GROMACS .gro file of C-alpha atoms in nm:
model
  226
    1GLN     CA    1   1.752 -10.373  11.689
    2TRP     CA    2   1.543 -10.282  11.994
    3TYR     CA    3   1.235 -10.059  11.987
    4GLN     CA    4   1.020  -9.919  12.263
    5ARG     CA    5   0.650  -9.988  12.202
    6ARG     CA    6   0.367  -9.832  12.402
    7VAL     CA    7  -0.004  -9.905  12.365
    8ARG     CA    8  -0.263  -9.686  12.534
    9GLY     CA    9  -0.612  -9.832  12.582
   10GLY     CA   10  -0.957  -9.686  12.506
   11GLN     CA   11  -0.862  -9.459  12.224
   12GLN     CA   12  -0.579  -9.695  12.142
   13ARG     CA   13  -0.257  -9.519  12.052
   14VAL     CA   14   0.059  -9.696  11.944
   15TYR     CA   15   0.400  -9.542  12.003
   16ILE     CA   16   0.736  -9.657  11.869
   17ASP     CA   17   1.038  -9.511  12.049
   18GLY     CA   18   0.826  -9.230  12.197
   19LYS     CA   19   0.655  -9.127  11.873
   20GLU     CA   20   0.289  -9.199  11.801
   21ILE     CA   21   0.257  -9.400  11.477
   22GLY     CA   22  -0.119  -9.464  11.481
   23ASN     CA   23  -0.439  -9.472  11.681
   24THR     CA   24  -0.782  -9.632  11.671
   25THR     CA   25  -1.083  -9.683  11.892
   26ALA     CA   26  -1.060 -10.013  12.077
   27SER     CA   27  -1.294 -10.198  12.309
   28THR     CA   28  -1.191 -10.202  12.672
   29SER     CA   29  -1.256 -10.436  12.959
   30GLU     CA   30  -1.143 -10.448  13.317
   31LEU     CA   31  -0.867 -10.685  13.419
   32LYS     CA   32  -1.021 -10.922  13.669
   33THR     CA   33  -0.833 -11.011  13.982
   34ASP     CA   34  -0.858 -11.382  13.903
   35GLY     CA   35  -0.781 -11.333  13.533
   36LYS     CA   36  -0.469 -11.430  13.345
   37ILE     CA   37  -0.236 -11.248  13.112
   38TYR     CA   38  -0.053 -11.448  12.847
   39LEU     CA   39   0.267 -11.311  12.701
   40GLY     CA   40   0.422 -11.450  12.386
   41GLY     CA   41   0.132 -11.681  12.297
   42ASN     CA   42  -0.244 -11.740  12.276
   43HIS     CA   43  -0.431 -11.868  12.581
   44ILE     CA   44  -0.653 -12.088  12.365
   45HIS     CA   45  -0.397 -12.217  12.118
   46GLU     CA   46  -0.078 -12.208  12.321
   47SER     CA   47   0.122 -12.381  12.049
   48ASN     CA   48   0.017 -12.124  11.793
   49TYR     CA   49   0.086 -11.754  11.763
   50VAL     CA   50   0.415 -11.796  11.944
   51PHE     CA   51   0.618 -11.482  11.986
   52GLY     CA   52   0.966 -11.554  11.858
   53GLY     CA   53   1.145 -11.237  11.968
   54GLU     CA   54   1.254 -11.081  12.293
   55LEU     CA   55   1.072 -10.873  12.553
   56HIS     CA   56   1.232 -10.637  12.800
   57LYS     CA   57   1.084 -10.431  13.081
   58LEU     CA   58   0.719 -10.485  13.003
   59THR     CA   59   0.520 -10.258  13.237
   60MET     CA   60   0.143 -10.231  13.275
   61PHE     CA   61   0.017  -9.899  13.414
   62ALA     CA   62  -0.321  -9.852  13.585
   63GLU     CA   63  -0.357  -9.518  13.408
   64GLU     CA   64  -0.299  -9.402  13.054
   65LEU     CA   65   0.037  -9.231  13.014
   66SER     CA   66   0.050  -8.891  12.851
   67ALA     CA   67   0.242  -8.841  12.529
   68GLU     CA   68   0.506  -8.650  12.729
   69GLN     CA   69   0.545  -8.937  12.979
   70VAL     CA   70   0.580  -9.186  12.693
   71LYS     CA   71   0.852  -8.963  12.542
   72ILE     CA   72   1.038  -8.938  12.873
   73VAL     CA   73   1.043  -9.317  12.917
   74ALA     CA   74   1.155  -9.371  12.557
   75GLU     CA   75   1.437  -9.118  12.574
   76ALA     CA   76   1.565  -9.259  12.904
   77GLY     CA   77   1.652  -9.588  12.737
   78MET     CA   78   1.576  -9.953  12.796
   79CYS     CA   79   1.830 -10.010  13.072
   80THR     CA   80   1.715  -9.745  13.318
   81ALA     CA   81   1.460  -9.737  13.599
   82VAL     CA   82   1.283  -9.428  13.471
   83GLU     CA   83   0.942  -9.595  13.518
   84ASP     CA   84   0.996  -9.579  13.894
   85SER     CA   85   0.973  -9.201  13.875
   86LEU     CA   86   0.613  -9.224  13.748
   87THR     CA   87   0.384  -9.222  14.052
   88ILE     CA   88   0.125  -9.446  13.887
   89GLU     CA   89   0.019  -9.789  14.006
   90LYS     CA   90   0.176 -10.051  13.780
   91LEU     CA   91   0.281 -10.409  13.725
   92GLU     CA   92   0.654 -10.403  13.669
   93TRP     CA   93   0.886 -10.625  13.470
   94GLY     CA   94   1.011 -10.804  13.779
   95TYR     CA   95   0.658 -10.922  13.850
   96PHE     CA   96   0.620 -11.079  13.505
   97LEU     CA   97   0.957 -11.249  13.533
   98SER     CA   98   0.849 -11.409  13.860
   99GLN     CA   99   0.545 -11.579  13.705
  100PRO     CA  100   0.533 -11.940  13.573
  101LYS     CA  101   0.673 -11.993  13.225
  102THR     CA  102   0.609 -12.256  12.961
  103GLY     CA  103   0.784 -12.342  12.639
  104ASN     CA  104   1.126 -12.221  12.537
  105VAL     CA  105   1.150 -11.911  12.757
  106VAL     CA  106   1.496 -11.795  12.857
  107GLU     CA  107   1.580 -11.500  13.080
  108SER     CA  108   1.872 -11.299  12.952
  109THR     CA  109   2.056 -10.981  13.047
  110ALA     CA  110   2.252 -10.977  12.723
  111ALA     CA  111   2.060 -10.682  12.577
  112CYS     CA  112   2.138 -10.446  12.863
  113PHE     CA  113   2.483 -10.590  12.910
  114SER     CA  114   2.569 -10.520  12.547
  115LEU     CA  115   2.417 -10.173  12.564
  116LEU     CA  116   2.591 -10.090  12.890
  117LYS     CA  117   2.917 -10.219  12.744
  118GLU     CA  118   2.874  -9.983  12.449
  119GLN     CA  119   2.790  -9.694  12.680
  120LEU     CA  120   3.089  -9.778  12.899
  121GLN     CA  121   3.317  -9.782  12.595
  122GLU     CA  122   3.172  -9.452  12.476
  123THR     CA  123   3.225  -9.300  12.821
  124SER     CA  124   3.579  -9.439  12.830
  125ASP     CA  125   3.654  -9.288  12.488
  126LYS     CA  126   3.521  -8.951  12.606
  127LEU     CA  127   3.731  -8.971  12.923
  128ASN     CA  128   4.041  -9.057  12.722
  129ASP     CA  129   3.970  -8.767  12.489
  130THR     CA  130   3.918  -8.535  12.785
  131GLN     CA  131   4.240  -8.662  12.945
  132ALA     CA  132   4.430  -8.596  12.623
  133ARG     CA  133   4.289  -8.244  12.607
  134LEU     CA  134   4.377  -8.185  12.972
  135THR     CA  135   4.732  -8.307  12.907
  136ASP     CA  136   4.759  -8.077  12.606
  137THR     CA  137   4.619  -7.787  12.809
  138GLN     CA  138   4.867  -7.861  13.090
  139LYS     CA  139   5.154  -7.850  12.841
  140LYS     CA  140   5.031  -7.515  12.709
  141LEU     CA  141   4.997  -7.387  13.067
  142ASN     CA  142   5.353  -7.498  13.141
  143VAL     CA  143   5.479  -7.316  12.832
  144THR     CA  144   5.281  -7.006  12.928
  145SER     CA  145   5.409  -7.027  13.285
  146GLN     CA  146   5.770  -7.044  13.162
  147ARG     CA  147   5.709  -6.749  12.933
  148LEU     CA  148   5.573  -6.553  13.228
  149VAL     CA  149   5.881  -6.641  13.432
  150ASP     CA  150   6.106  -6.532  13.145
  151ALA     CA  151   5.903  -6.214  13.097
  152GLU     CA  152   5.924  -6.134  13.470
  153LYS     CA  153   6.299  -6.188  13.461
  154GLU     CA  154   6.331  -5.963  13.156
  155ILE     CA  155   6.119  -5.694  13.323
  156LYS     CA  156   6.342  -5.703  13.632
  157GLU     CA  157   6.650  -5.670  13.412
  158LYS     CA  158   6.493  -5.376  13.228
  159ASP     CA  159   6.397  -5.215  13.560
  160ALA     CA  160   6.755  -5.252  13.681
  161GLN     CA  161   6.888  -5.098  13.360
  162LEU     CA  162   6.634  -4.815  13.386
  163GLU     CA  163   6.730  -4.750  13.747
  164GLU     CA  164   7.096  -4.750  13.651
  165ALA     CA  165   7.020  -4.506  13.369
  166ARG     CA  166   6.830  -4.281  13.608
  167THR     CA  167   7.121  -4.288  13.850
  168LEU     CA  168   7.368  -4.207  13.576
  169SER     CA  169   7.148  -3.921  13.456
  170LYS     CA  170   7.179  -3.761  13.798
  171ILE     CA  171   7.558  -3.780  13.806
  172SER     CA  172   7.740  -3.457  13.727
  173LYS     CA  173   8.108  -3.370  13.704
  174TRP     CA  174   8.077  -3.202  14.042
  175ASP     CA  175   8.040  -3.543  14.208
  176VAL     CA  176   8.418  -3.572  14.189
  177LEU     CA  177   8.423  -3.335  14.484
  178LEU     CA  178   8.258  -3.613  14.688
  179THR     CA  179   8.572  -3.828  14.658
  180PRO     CA  180   8.815  -3.852  14.950
  181ALA     CA  181   9.061  -3.622  14.771
  182PHE     CA  182   8.821  -3.326  14.814
  183TYR     CA  183   8.526  -3.396  15.042
  184ASN     CA  184   8.533  -3.211  15.374
  185LYS     CA  185   8.870  -3.069  15.283
  186ARG     CA  186   8.986  -2.726  15.178
  187LEU     CA  187   9.018  -2.676  14.807
  188THR     CA  188   9.388  -2.611  14.755
  189LYS     CA  189   9.581  -2.512  14.450
  190ASP     CA  190   9.760  -2.849  14.450
  191SER     CA  191   9.438  -3.053  14.452
  192TYR     CA  192   9.287  -2.819  14.196
  193ASN     CA  193   9.586  -2.850  13.961
  194SER     CA  194   9.609  -3.229  14.009
  195HIS     CA  195   9.247  -3.316  13.941
  196ILE     CA  196   9.026  -3.037  13.806
  197GLN     CA  197   9.245  -2.777  13.655
  198ASP     CA  198   9.011  -2.753  13.357
  199TRP     CA  199   8.725  -2.614  13.574
  200ALA     CA  200   8.807  -2.250  13.560
  201MET     CA  201   8.535  -2.130  13.796
  202LEU     CA  202   8.666  -2.341  14.086
  203GLU     CA  203   8.987  -2.148  14.089
  204GLU     CA  204   8.794  -1.861  14.246
  205PHE     CA  205   8.705  -2.085  14.543
  206LEU     CA  206   9.054  -2.200  14.637
  207GLY     CA  207   9.071  -2.222  15.014
  208ALA     CA  208   8.698  -2.299  15.051
  209ASN     CA  209   8.590  -2.605  15.250
  210VAL     CA  210   8.435  -2.866  15.016
  211THR     CA  211   8.107  -2.954  15.191
  212THR     CA  212   7.783  -3.104  15.070
  213GLY     CA  213   7.630  -2.757  15.044
  214PHE     CA  214   7.930  -2.638  14.847
  215ILE     CA  215   7.892  -2.924  14.597
  216ASP     CA  216   7.512  -2.887  14.571
  217HIS     CA  217   7.557  -2.520  14.487
  218PHE     CA  218   7.761  -2.605  14.179
  219LYS     CA  219   7.521  -2.886  14.079
  220ASP     CA  220   7.216  -2.662  14.107
  221PHE     CA  221   7.352  -2.344  13.950
  222HIS     CA  222   7.632  -2.449  13.717
  223GLY     CA  223   7.539  -2.797  13.599
  224ASN     CA  224   7.817  -2.933  13.386
  225GLN     CA  225   7.958  -2.595  13.298
  226ASP     CA  226   8.329  -2.545  13.332
   0.00000   0.00000   0.00000
């Protein structure tokens, strides 16, 4: 289990994973240019007080970080370069790794590799889940698209039926006079007796020329009356 630990000098404050867990007044002294910093041991008794754990991304800042800055670094995670965004003079982890080492010190990238592997797997799982949802959405869109096509086809069929009904509603019995047997011909007794002998009022117009005006007159003023 990895933890982020931050110590601020002067009024010493200790943070674990971005949260302050304690503070105390501590003596301070300047770091001399010819001085030495020992990590993982004691400069007087090097064989004693040996640190038996792991360190990662140790960074020494020339200024005290604010609580908000500490939180930002902690939340960014151990395998990021968030410290580079802080415009404060510092000694970075790469510098410490470049210094001489004694004892059983081993450099390892396993911690970040394992973490990145977990993050990669998590991202992959999310992508697979998103892909599955997209596939499901595509199927639903295809079904909806087909329904729209079917609905459009049905609407066209209904429109055609409606238009046919409208046409039929305009047809009257007088339209028979538009047929070749009558149209533009004189209404004779023979044609009258052969086709429309049941229309009594036409008998009065025997000898008349069956024109469009003639037919429209009967449509407009007599409808479907005999």
